[in-house]
Amino acid sequence: MVPLSWYIVLSAIVFSIGMFGFLVRRNLIIIFLSIELMLNAVNISLVAFSHYLQSINGQILVFFVITVAAAEAAIGLAILIAFYRNKPTVEADEINLLKG
Amino acid sequence: MSVPQFFFGYFAVMLIGLSIMVVTRKNPVHSVILMLVLFVHIAGVYLFLNAEFLAAIQIIIYAGAILVMFLFVIMLLDLKKEVTERRFLKPWPLGLVVAGTFMVFITAVLGKLTVFPEPGKYSIDRIQAEGMMMTIGKVLYTEYLLPFEIASLILLVAIIGAIVLAKKRLE
């Protein structure tokens, strides 16, 4: 039997790795991938709680998180394309069009 | 070490290793392909936790829709210059320290977690008797009806927003 805390620790580690990628990467596409990674880490912990507490609510919440993640990825990538038309780069530190 | 613990170890090693590789690859296409493998493993963890509906959703929506969208965007953009330059921002050790501190604290706090009070009514036997889809559908369309409708509104906003943002300006 695998204890609940193992799943939570696994989820925390994956979340931290996603946080690291979000903080330090220059490529905006990989920053979006890091956000997806963090959302998935939270999903793992929600499903683990749902299983160990024998409640279905965690799985419903994961369903909604996946919905929001899909919407977020669509909007984010659309903004990326719209920006690329103004300045052809996807590097986070070169996006400075509003700087005086 | 029992068999479930062995499988959990396999999934844990693969998840951590693959996520480290996803955030450190130079070429975004490689990152997306590794992310695909990662999502399949997360679906495996869901199966392990008796959430077969979510495992299917994970494969269909994440691997089938979101990652394909990422690949399309990468192929639309011309990223030859970016893959030869440095991959991290200048103050990247600071980010490593922040994320590492977060990880140490949260694992120290949550590592001792155990299951508390009395379990709820959705035991494995009941879900098996009723069927996974039936159980989730009943809860989703009664207790969570309003959030479900709001989710459809969010998706509508995302559709319209993505089209408006990404289409060319008409003169």
PDB file of C-alpha atoms in Angstrom:
ATOM      1  CA  MET A   1       0.000   0.000   0.000  1.00  0.00           C
ATOM      2  CA  VAL A   2       1.394   3.357  -1.025  1.00  0.00           C
ATOM      3  CA  PRO A   3       0.861   6.072   1.618  1.00  0.00           C
ATOM      4  CA  LEU A   4      -0.899   9.296   0.656  1.00  0.00           C
ATOM      5  CA  SER A   5       2.085  11.448   1.587  1.00  0.00           C
ATOM      6  CA  TRP A   6       4.198   9.885  -1.188  1.00  0.00           C
ATOM      7  CA  TYR A   7       1.804  11.180  -3.820  1.00  0.00           C
ATOM      8  CA  ILE A   8       1.697  14.622  -2.211  1.00  0.00           C
ATOM      9  CA  VAL A   9       5.499  14.821  -2.049  1.00  0.00           C
ATOM     10  CA  LEU A  10       5.750  13.702  -5.690  1.00  0.00           C
ATOM     11  CA  SER A  11       3.244  16.386  -6.631  1.00  0.00           C
ATOM     12  CA  ALA A  12       5.182  19.024  -4.670  1.00  0.00           C
ATOM     13  CA  ILE A  13       8.459  18.073  -6.379  1.00  0.00           C
ATOM     14  CA  VAL A  14       6.934  18.230  -9.872  1.00  0.00           C
ATOM     15  CA  PHE A  15       5.296  21.553  -8.967  1.00  0.00           C
ATOM     16  CA  SER A  16       8.678  22.961  -7.835  1.00  0.00           C
ATOM     17  CA  ILE A  17      10.322  21.863 -11.078  1.00  0.00           C
ATOM     18  CA  GLY A  18       7.572  23.593 -13.029  1.00  0.00           C
ATOM     19  CA  MET A  19       8.043  26.682 -10.880  1.00  0.00           C
ATOM     20  CA  PHE A  20      11.778  26.625 -11.598  1.00  0.00           C
ATOM     21  CA  GLY A  21      11.113  26.438 -15.343  1.00  0.00           C
ATOM     22  CA  PHE A  22       8.573  29.241 -15.134  1.00  0.00           C
ATOM     23  CA  LEU A  23      11.011  31.495 -13.271  1.00  0.00           C
ATOM     24  CA  VAL A  24      14.203  30.969 -15.250  1.00  0.00           C
ATOM     25  CA  ARG A  25      13.451  30.009 -18.862  1.00  0.00           C
ATOM     26  CA  ARG A  26      13.675  32.621 -21.625  1.00  0.00           C
ATOM     27  CA  ASN A  27      11.540  30.805 -24.186  1.00  0.00           C
ATOM     28  CA  LEU A  28       7.884  31.737 -23.755  1.00  0.00           C
ATOM     29  CA  ILE A  29       6.646  28.392 -25.136  1.00  0.00           C
ATOM     30  CA  ILE A  30       8.546  26.506 -22.446  1.00  0.00           C
ATOM     31  CA  ILE A  31       7.209  28.940 -19.843  1.00  0.00           C
ATOM     32  CA  PHE A  32       3.696  27.899 -20.947  1.00  0.00           C
ATOM     33  CA  LEU A  33       4.735  24.245 -20.735  1.00  0.00           C
ATOM     34  CA  SER A  34       5.950  24.902 -17.168  1.00  0.00           C
ATOM     35  CA  ILE A  35       2.535  26.309 -16.271  1.00  0.00           C
ATOM     36  CA  GLU A  36       0.934  23.120 -17.627  1.00  0.00           C
ATOM     37  CA  LEU A  37       3.420  21.125 -15.556  1.00  0.00           C
ATOM     38  CA  MET A  38       2.400  22.946 -12.367  1.00  0.00           C
ATOM     39  CA  LEU A  39      -1.302  22.432 -13.117  1.00  0.00           C
ATOM     40  CA  ASN A  40      -0.670  18.714 -13.649  1.00  0.00           C
ATOM     41  CA  ALA A  41       1.234  18.458 -10.377  1.00  0.00           C
ATOM     42  CA  VAL A  42      -1.753  19.921  -8.542  1.00  0.00           C
ATOM     43  CA  ASN A  43      -4.035  17.503 -10.408  1.00  0.00           C
ATOM     44  CA  ILE A  44      -2.007  14.535  -9.141  1.00  0.00           C
ATOM     45  CA  SER A  45      -2.445  15.684  -5.537  1.00  0.00           C
ATOM     46  CA  LEU A  46      -6.187  16.266  -6.063  1.00  0.00           C
ATOM     47  CA  VAL A  47      -6.707  12.784  -7.498  1.00  0.00           C
ATOM     48  CA  ALA A  48      -4.648  11.266  -4.668  1.00  0.00           C
ATOM     49  CA  PHE A  49      -6.758  13.016  -2.034  1.00  0.00           C
ATOM     50  CA  SER A  50      -9.909  12.001  -3.859  1.00  0.00           C
ATOM     51  CA  HIS A  51      -8.828   8.358  -3.790  1.00  0.00           C
ATOM     52  CA  TYR A  52      -7.669   8.245  -0.192  1.00  0.00           C
ATOM     53  CA  LEU A  53     -10.642  10.184   1.218  1.00  0.00           C
ATOM     54  CA  GLN A  54     -13.050   8.137  -0.937  1.00  0.00           C
ATOM     55  CA  SER A  55     -14.656  11.290  -2.228  1.00  0.00           C
ATOM     56  CA  ILE A  56     -15.394  12.069  -5.867  1.00  0.00           C
ATOM     57  CA  ASN A  57     -15.093  15.872  -5.510  1.00  0.00           C
ATOM     58  CA  GLY A  58     -11.347  15.934  -6.189  1.00  0.00           C
ATOM     59  CA  GLN A  59     -11.827  14.293  -9.571  1.00  0.00           C
ATOM     60  CA  ILE A  60     -14.544  16.802 -10.509  1.00  0.00           C
ATOM     61  CA  LEU A  61     -12.154  19.600  -9.574  1.00  0.00           C
ATOM     62  CA  VAL A  62      -9.452  18.086 -11.814  1.00  0.00           C
ATOM     63  CA  PHE A  63     -12.003  18.084 -14.625  1.00  0.00           C
ATOM     64  CA  PHE A  64     -12.444  21.857 -14.203  1.00  0.00           C
ATOM     65  CA  VAL A  65      -8.690  22.454 -13.867  1.00  0.00           C
ATOM     66  CA  ILE A  66      -8.150  20.697 -17.219  1.00  0.00           C
ATOM     67  CA  THR A  67     -10.839  22.917 -18.777  1.00  0.00           C
ATOM     68  CA  VAL A  68      -9.177  26.076 -17.494  1.00  0.00           C
ATOM     69  CA  ALA A  69      -5.747  24.800 -18.587  1.00  0.00           C
ATOM     70  CA  ALA A  70      -7.009  24.301 -22.139  1.00  0.00           C
ATOM     71  CA  ALA A  71      -8.490  27.800 -22.220  1.00  0.00           C
ATOM     72  CA  GLU A  72      -5.305  29.276 -20.752  1.00  0.00           C
ATOM     73  CA  ALA A  73      -3.074  27.548 -23.303  1.00  0.00           C
ATOM     74  CA  ALA A  74      -5.268  28.699 -26.201  1.00  0.00           C
ATOM     75  CA  ILE A  75      -5.321  32.334 -25.077  1.00  0.00           C
ATOM     76  CA  GLY A  76      -1.623  32.373 -24.166  1.00  0.00           C
ATOM     77  CA  LEU A  77      -0.507  30.960 -27.497  1.00  0.00           C
ATOM     78  CA  ALA A  78      -2.815  33.401 -29.329  1.00  0.00           C
ATOM     79  CA  ILE A  79      -1.168  36.300 -27.472  1.00  0.00           C
ATOM     80  CA  LEU A  80       2.217  34.823 -28.419  1.00  0.00           C
ATOM     81  CA  ILE A  81       1.282  34.782 -32.112  1.00  0.00           C
ATOM     82  CA  ALA A  82      -0.164  38.299 -31.925  1.00  0.00           C
ATOM     83  CA  PHE A  83       3.056  39.527 -30.327  1.00  0.00           C
ATOM     84  CA  TYR A  84       5.252  37.693 -32.831  1.00  0.00           C
ATOM     85  CA  ARG A  85       3.692  39.804 -35.604  1.00  0.00           C
ATOM     86  CA  ASN A  86       4.942  42.974 -33.899  1.00  0.00           C
ATOM     87  CA  LYS A  87       8.388  41.724 -32.935  1.00  0.00           C
ATOM     88  CA  PRO A  88       9.623  38.326 -34.144  1.00  0.00           C
ATOM     89  CA  THR A  89      10.920  36.866 -30.903  1.00  0.00           C
ATOM     90  CA  VAL A  90       9.652  34.498 -28.185  1.00  0.00           C
ATOM     91  CA  GLU A  91      12.348  35.314 -25.637  1.00  0.00           C
ATOM     92  CA  ALA A  92      10.967  36.656 -22.361  1.00  0.00           C
ATOM     93  CA  ASP A  93      13.746  39.200 -21.819  1.00  0.00           C
ATOM     94  CA  GLU A  94      13.494  40.674 -25.325  1.00  0.00           C
ATOM     95  CA  ILE A  95       9.810  41.492 -25.008  1.00  0.00           C
ATOM     96  CA  ASN A  96      10.127  45.146 -24.042  1.00  0.00           C
ATOM     97  CA  LEU A  97       8.034  47.065 -26.566  1.00  0.00           C
ATOM     98  CA  LEU A  98       6.275  49.074 -23.839  1.00  0.00           C
ATOM     99  CA  LYS A  99       9.545  50.154 -22.218  1.00  0.00           C
ATOM    100  CA  GLY A 100      10.261  53.880 -22.547  1.00  0.00           C
TER     101      GLY A 100
ATOM    102  CA  MET B   1       9.006  -3.536  -1.291  1.00  0.00           C
ATOM    103  CA  SER B   2       5.561  -4.454  -2.463  1.00  0.00           C
ATOM    104  CA  VAL B   3       4.380  -4.350  -6.066  1.00  0.00           C
ATOM    105  CA  PRO B   4       2.337  -1.099  -5.763  1.00  0.00           C
ATOM    106  CA  GLN B   5       5.318   0.627  -4.179  1.00  0.00           C
ATOM    107  CA  PHE B   6       7.547  -0.575  -6.997  1.00  0.00           C
ATOM    108  CA  PHE B   7       5.167   0.838  -9.615  1.00  0.00           C
ATOM    109  CA  PHE B   8       4.850   4.091  -7.686  1.00  0.00           C
ATOM    110  CA  GLY B   9       8.657   4.325  -7.641  1.00  0.00           C
ATOM    111  CA  TYR B  10       8.778   3.836 -11.406  1.00  0.00           C
ATOM    112  CA  PHE B  11       6.166   6.562 -11.975  1.00  0.00           C
ATOM    113  CA  ALA B  12       7.845   8.931  -9.509  1.00  0.00           C
ATOM    114  CA  VAL B  13      11.293   8.552 -11.103  1.00  0.00           C
ATOM    115  CA  MET B  14       9.866   8.974 -14.602  1.00  0.00           C
ATOM    116  CA  LEU B  15       7.748  12.023 -13.649  1.00  0.00           C
ATOM    117  CA  ILE B  16      10.585  13.831 -11.900  1.00  0.00           C
ATOM    118  CA  GLY B  17      13.196  13.000 -14.543  1.00  0.00           C
ATOM    119  CA  LEU B  18      10.924  13.890 -17.445  1.00  0.00           C
ATOM    120  CA  SER B  19       9.800  17.171 -15.886  1.00  0.00           C
ATOM    121  CA  ILE B  20      13.424  18.187 -15.266  1.00  0.00           C
ATOM    122  CA  MET B  21      14.171  17.394 -18.907  1.00  0.00           C
ATOM    123  CA  VAL B  22      11.104  19.323 -20.111  1.00  0.00           C
ATOM    124  CA  VAL B  23      12.194  22.534 -18.419  1.00  0.00           C
ATOM    125  CA  THR B  24      15.860  22.268 -19.440  1.00  0.00           C
ATOM    126  CA  ARG B  25      15.777  21.264 -23.133  1.00  0.00           C
ATOM    127  CA  LYS B  26      17.000  23.922 -25.547  1.00  0.00           C
ATOM    128  CA  ASN B  27      14.733  22.972 -28.437  1.00  0.00           C
ATOM    129  CA  PRO B  28      11.033  23.542 -27.636  1.00  0.00           C
ATOM    130  CA  VAL B  29      10.003  20.662 -29.930  1.00  0.00           C
ATOM    131  CA  HIS B  30      11.979  18.239 -27.752  1.00  0.00           C
ATOM    132  CA  SER B  31      10.311  19.704 -24.666  1.00  0.00           C
ATOM    133  CA  VAL B  32       6.846  19.152 -26.135  1.00  0.00           C
ATOM    134  CA  ILE B  33       7.611  15.550 -27.108  1.00  0.00           C
ATOM    135  CA  LEU B  34       8.965  14.825 -23.613  1.00  0.00           C
ATOM    136  CA  MET B  35       5.853  16.489 -22.196  1.00  0.00           C
ATOM    137  CA  LEU B  36       3.787  14.004 -24.204  1.00  0.00           C
ATOM    138  CA  VAL B  37       5.579  11.099 -22.510  1.00  0.00           C
ATOM    139  CA  LEU B  38       5.112  12.867 -19.173  1.00  0.00           C
ATOM    140  CA  PHE B  39       1.355  13.193 -19.688  1.00  0.00           C
ATOM    141  CA  VAL B  40       1.067   9.499 -20.531  1.00  0.00           C
ATOM    142  CA  HIS B  41       2.823   8.717 -17.237  1.00  0.00           C
ATOM    143  CA  ILE B  42       0.510  11.069 -15.335  1.00  0.00           C
ATOM    144  CA  ALA B  43      -2.404   9.183 -16.884  1.00  0.00           C
ATOM    145  CA  GLY B  44      -0.762   6.027 -15.529  1.00  0.00           C
ATOM    146  CA  VAL B  45      -0.716   7.555 -12.032  1.00  0.00           C
ATOM    147  CA  TYR B  46      -4.431   8.371 -12.408  1.00  0.00           C
ATOM    148  CA  LEU B  47      -5.152   4.753 -13.367  1.00  0.00           C
ATOM    149  CA  PHE B  48      -3.193   3.723 -10.314  1.00  0.00           C
ATOM    150  CA  LEU B  49      -5.479   5.898  -8.176  1.00  0.00           C
ATOM    151  CA  ASN B  50      -8.669   4.385  -9.676  1.00  0.00           C
ATOM    152  CA  ALA B  51      -9.466   7.482 -11.763  1.00  0.00           C
ATOM    153  CA  GLU B  52      -9.825   5.884 -15.177  1.00  0.00           C
ATOM    154  CA  PHE B  53     -12.127   8.622 -16.519  1.00  0.00           C
ATOM    155  CA  LEU B  54      -9.500  11.262 -15.750  1.00  0.00           C
ATOM    156  CA  ALA B  55      -6.778   9.098 -17.293  1.00  0.00           C
ATOM    157  CA  ALA B  56      -8.729   9.033 -20.562  1.00  0.00           C
ATOM    158  CA  ILE B  57      -9.415  12.782 -20.336  1.00  0.00           C
ATOM    159  CA  GLN B  58      -5.717  13.402 -19.672  1.00  0.00           C
ATOM    160  CA  ILE B  59      -4.690  11.553 -22.834  1.00  0.00           C
ATOM    161  CA  ILE B  60      -7.453  13.010 -25.018  1.00  0.00           C
ATOM    162  CA  ILE B  61      -7.310  16.655 -23.940  1.00  0.00           C
ATOM    163  CA  TYR B  62      -3.711  17.186 -22.860  1.00  0.00           C
ATOM    164  CA  ALA B  63      -1.854  14.905 -25.244  1.00  0.00           C
ATOM    165  CA  GLY B  64      -4.382  15.112 -28.064  1.00  0.00           C
ATOM    166  CA  ALA B  65      -5.387  18.764 -28.025  1.00  0.00           C
ATOM    167  CA  ILE B  66      -3.146  21.030 -25.957  1.00  0.00           C
ATOM    168  CA  LEU B  67       0.213  19.588 -27.000  1.00  0.00           C
ATOM    169  CA  VAL B  68      -0.817  19.507 -30.667  1.00  0.00           C
ATOM    170  CA  MET B  69      -1.671  23.198 -30.328  1.00  0.00           C
ATOM    171  CA  PHE B  70       1.786  23.843 -28.841  1.00  0.00           C
ATOM    172  CA  LEU B  71       3.408  21.973 -31.736  1.00  0.00           C
ATOM    173  CA  PHE B  72       1.385  23.973 -34.268  1.00  0.00           C
ATOM    174  CA  VAL B  73       2.501  27.265 -32.715  1.00  0.00           C
ATOM    175  CA  ILE B  74       6.145  26.151 -32.636  1.00  0.00           C
ATOM    176  CA  MET B  75       5.950  25.232 -36.312  1.00  0.00           C
ATOM    177  CA  LEU B  76       4.259  28.540 -37.191  1.00  0.00           C
ATOM    178  CA  LEU B  77       7.030  30.544 -35.557  1.00  0.00           C
ATOM    179  CA  ASP B  78      10.524  30.491 -36.969  1.00  0.00           C
ATOM    180  CA  LEU B  79      12.694  29.550 -33.993  1.00  0.00           C
ATOM    181  CA  LYS B  80      16.062  28.857 -35.610  1.00  0.00           C
ATOM    182  CA  LYS B  81      17.789  31.712 -33.835  1.00  0.00           C
ATOM    183  CA  GLU B  82      16.422  30.933 -30.383  1.00  0.00           C
ATOM    184  CA  VAL B  83      17.670  27.353 -30.161  1.00  0.00           C
ATOM    185  CA  THR B  84      21.280  28.462 -30.497  1.00  0.00           C
ATOM    186  CA  GLU B  85      21.193  31.112 -27.772  1.00  0.00           C
ATOM    187  CA  ARG B  86      21.374  30.705 -24.005  1.00  0.00           C
ATOM    188  CA  ARG B  87      18.294  29.114 -22.522  1.00  0.00           C
ATOM    189  CA  PHE B  88      18.046  30.679 -19.046  1.00  0.00           C
ATOM    190  CA  LEU B  89      17.524  34.234 -17.876  1.00  0.00           C
ATOM    191  CA  LYS B  90      20.531  35.966 -16.342  1.00  0.00           C
ATOM    192  CA  PRO B  91      19.470  35.623 -12.659  1.00  0.00           C
ATOM    193  CA  TRP B  92      18.681  31.914 -12.986  1.00  0.00           C
ATOM    194  CA  PRO B  93      20.454  30.806  -9.755  1.00  0.00           C
ATOM    195  CA  LEU B  94      17.959  32.977  -7.870  1.00  0.00           C
ATOM    196  CA  GLY B  95      15.098  31.066  -9.467  1.00  0.00           C
ATOM    197  CA  LEU B  96      16.769  27.786  -8.538  1.00  0.00           C
ATOM    198  CA  VAL B  97      17.105  28.932  -4.910  1.00  0.00           C
ATOM    199  CA  VAL B  98      13.453  30.067  -4.765  1.00  0.00           C
ATOM    200  CA  ALA B  99      12.093  26.852  -6.280  1.00  0.00           C
ATOM    201  CA  GLY B 100      14.459  24.691  -4.183  1.00  0.00           C
ATOM    202  CA  THR B 101      13.463  26.421  -0.946  1.00  0.00           C
ATOM    203  CA  PHE B 102       9.796  26.014  -1.855  1.00  0.00           C
ATOM    204  CA  MET B 103      10.335  22.319  -2.536  1.00  0.00           C
ATOM    205  CA  VAL B 104      12.226  21.688   0.721  1.00  0.00           C
ATOM    206  CA  PHE B 105       9.634  23.465   2.849  1.00  0.00           C
ATOM    207  CA  ILE B 106       6.573  21.952   1.222  1.00  0.00           C
ATOM    208  CA  THR B 107       7.981  18.399   1.298  1.00  0.00           C
ATOM    209  CA  ALA B 108       8.988  18.860   4.951  1.00  0.00           C
ATOM    210  CA  VAL B 109       5.448  19.969   5.800  1.00  0.00           C
ATOM    211  CA  LEU B 110       3.511  17.512   3.646  1.00  0.00           C
ATOM    212  CA  GLY B 111       5.804  14.497   4.007  1.00  0.00           C
ATOM    213  CA  LYS B 112       4.195  13.567   7.326  1.00  0.00           C
ATOM    214  CA  LEU B 113       0.666  13.760   5.978  1.00  0.00           C
ATOM    215  CA  THR B 114      -1.651  10.852   6.786  1.00  0.00           C
ATOM    216  CA  VAL B 115      -5.285  10.143   5.965  1.00  0.00           C
ATOM    217  CA  PHE B 116      -7.574  11.700   8.483  1.00  0.00           C
ATOM    218  CA  PRO B 117     -11.196  11.352   9.530  1.00  0.00           C
ATOM    219  CA  GLU B 118     -13.690   8.818   8.328  1.00  0.00           C
ATOM    220  CA  PRO B 119     -13.672   8.138   4.595  1.00  0.00           C
ATOM    221  CA  GLY B 120     -16.432   9.444   2.368  1.00  0.00           C
ATOM    222  CA  LYS B 121     -19.180   7.458   0.722  1.00  0.00           C
ATOM    223  CA  TYR B 122     -17.562   6.920  -2.681  1.00  0.00           C
ATOM    224  CA  SER B 123     -15.636   3.753  -1.907  1.00  0.00           C
ATOM    225  CA  ILE B 124     -14.063   1.677  -4.666  1.00  0.00           C
ATOM    226  CA  ASP B 125     -16.740  -1.004  -4.342  1.00  0.00           C
ATOM    227  CA  ARG B 126     -19.550   1.512  -4.751  1.00  0.00           C
ATOM    228  CA  ILE B 127     -17.916   3.142  -7.777  1.00  0.00           C
ATOM    229  CA  GLN B 128     -17.348  -0.283  -9.300  1.00  0.00           C
ATOM    230  CA  ALA B 129     -20.950  -1.293  -8.705  1.00  0.00           C
ATOM    231  CA  GLU B 130     -22.357   1.929 -10.122  1.00  0.00           C
ATOM    232  CA  GLY B 131     -19.822   2.562 -12.860  1.00  0.00           C
ATOM    233  CA  MET B 132     -17.260   5.376 -13.033  1.00  0.00           C
ATOM    234  CA  MET B 133     -19.077   7.459 -15.647  1.00  0.00           C
ATOM    235  CA  MET B 134     -22.392   7.130 -13.831  1.00  0.00           C
ATOM    236  CA  THR B 135     -20.873   8.254 -10.530  1.00  0.00           C
ATOM    237  CA  ILE B 136     -19.002  11.230 -11.985  1.00  0.00           C
ATOM    238  CA  GLY B 137     -21.931  12.208 -14.211  1.00  0.00           C
ATOM    239  CA  LYS B 138     -24.406  12.183 -11.331  1.00  0.00           C
ATOM    240  CA  VAL B 139     -22.226  14.450  -9.192  1.00  0.00           C
ATOM    241  CA  LEU B 140     -21.239  16.693 -12.118  1.00  0.00           C
ATOM    242  CA  TYR B 141     -24.785  17.342 -13.288  1.00  0.00           C
ATOM    243  CA  THR B 142     -26.382  17.848  -9.885  1.00  0.00           C
ATOM    244  CA  GLU B 143     -23.986  19.196  -7.296  1.00  0.00           C
ATOM    245  CA  TYR B 144     -21.627  20.889  -9.753  1.00  0.00           C
ATOM    246  CA  LEU B 145     -24.121  22.025 -12.388  1.00  0.00           C
ATOM    247  CA  LEU B 146     -23.372  25.747 -12.074  1.00  0.00           C
ATOM    248  CA  PRO B 147     -19.551  25.343 -12.234  1.00  0.00           C
ATOM    249  CA  PHE B 148     -20.084  23.065 -15.241  1.00  0.00           C
ATOM    250  CA  GLU B 149     -22.032  25.795 -17.050  1.00  0.00           C
ATOM    251  CA  ILE B 150     -19.403  28.382 -16.107  1.00  0.00           C
ATOM    252  CA  ALA B 151     -16.722  26.076 -17.550  1.00  0.00           C
ATOM    253  CA  SER B 152     -18.580  26.085 -20.862  1.00  0.00           C
ATOM    254  CA  LEU B 153     -18.609  29.906 -20.729  1.00  0.00           C
ATOM    255  CA  ILE B 154     -14.835  29.931 -20.083  1.00  0.00           C
ATOM    256  CA  LEU B 155     -14.304  27.730 -23.128  1.00  0.00           C
ATOM    257  CA  LEU B 156     -16.492  30.037 -25.236  1.00  0.00           C
ATOM    258  CA  VAL B 157     -14.441  33.043 -24.112  1.00  0.00           C
ATOM    259  CA  ALA B 158     -11.246  31.133 -24.941  1.00  0.00           C
ATOM    260  CA  ILE B 159     -12.490  30.272 -28.448  1.00  0.00           C
ATOM    261  CA  ILE B 160     -13.537  33.841 -29.266  1.00  0.00           C
ATOM    262  CA  GLY B 161     -10.482  35.344 -27.573  1.00  0.00           C
ATOM    263  CA  ALA B 162      -8.030  33.079 -29.395  1.00  0.00           C
ATOM    264  CA  ILE B 163      -9.601  33.844 -32.798  1.00  0.00           C
ATOM    265  CA  VAL B 164      -9.720  37.599 -32.168  1.00  0.00           C
ATOM    266  CA  LEU B 165      -6.154  37.742 -30.870  1.00  0.00           C
ATOM    267  CA  ALA B 166      -4.514  35.547 -33.495  1.00  0.00           C
ATOM    268  CA  LYS B 167      -6.265  36.661 -36.676  1.00  0.00           C
ATOM    269  CA  LYS B 168      -4.682  39.270 -38.928  1.00  0.00           C
ATOM    270  CA  ARG B 169      -5.978  42.809 -38.638  1.00  0.00           C
ATOM    271  CA  LEU B 170      -8.369  43.540 -41.524  1.00  0.00           C
ATOM    272  CA  GLU B 171      -7.618  46.888 -43.143  1.00  0.00           C
TER     273      GLU B 171
END
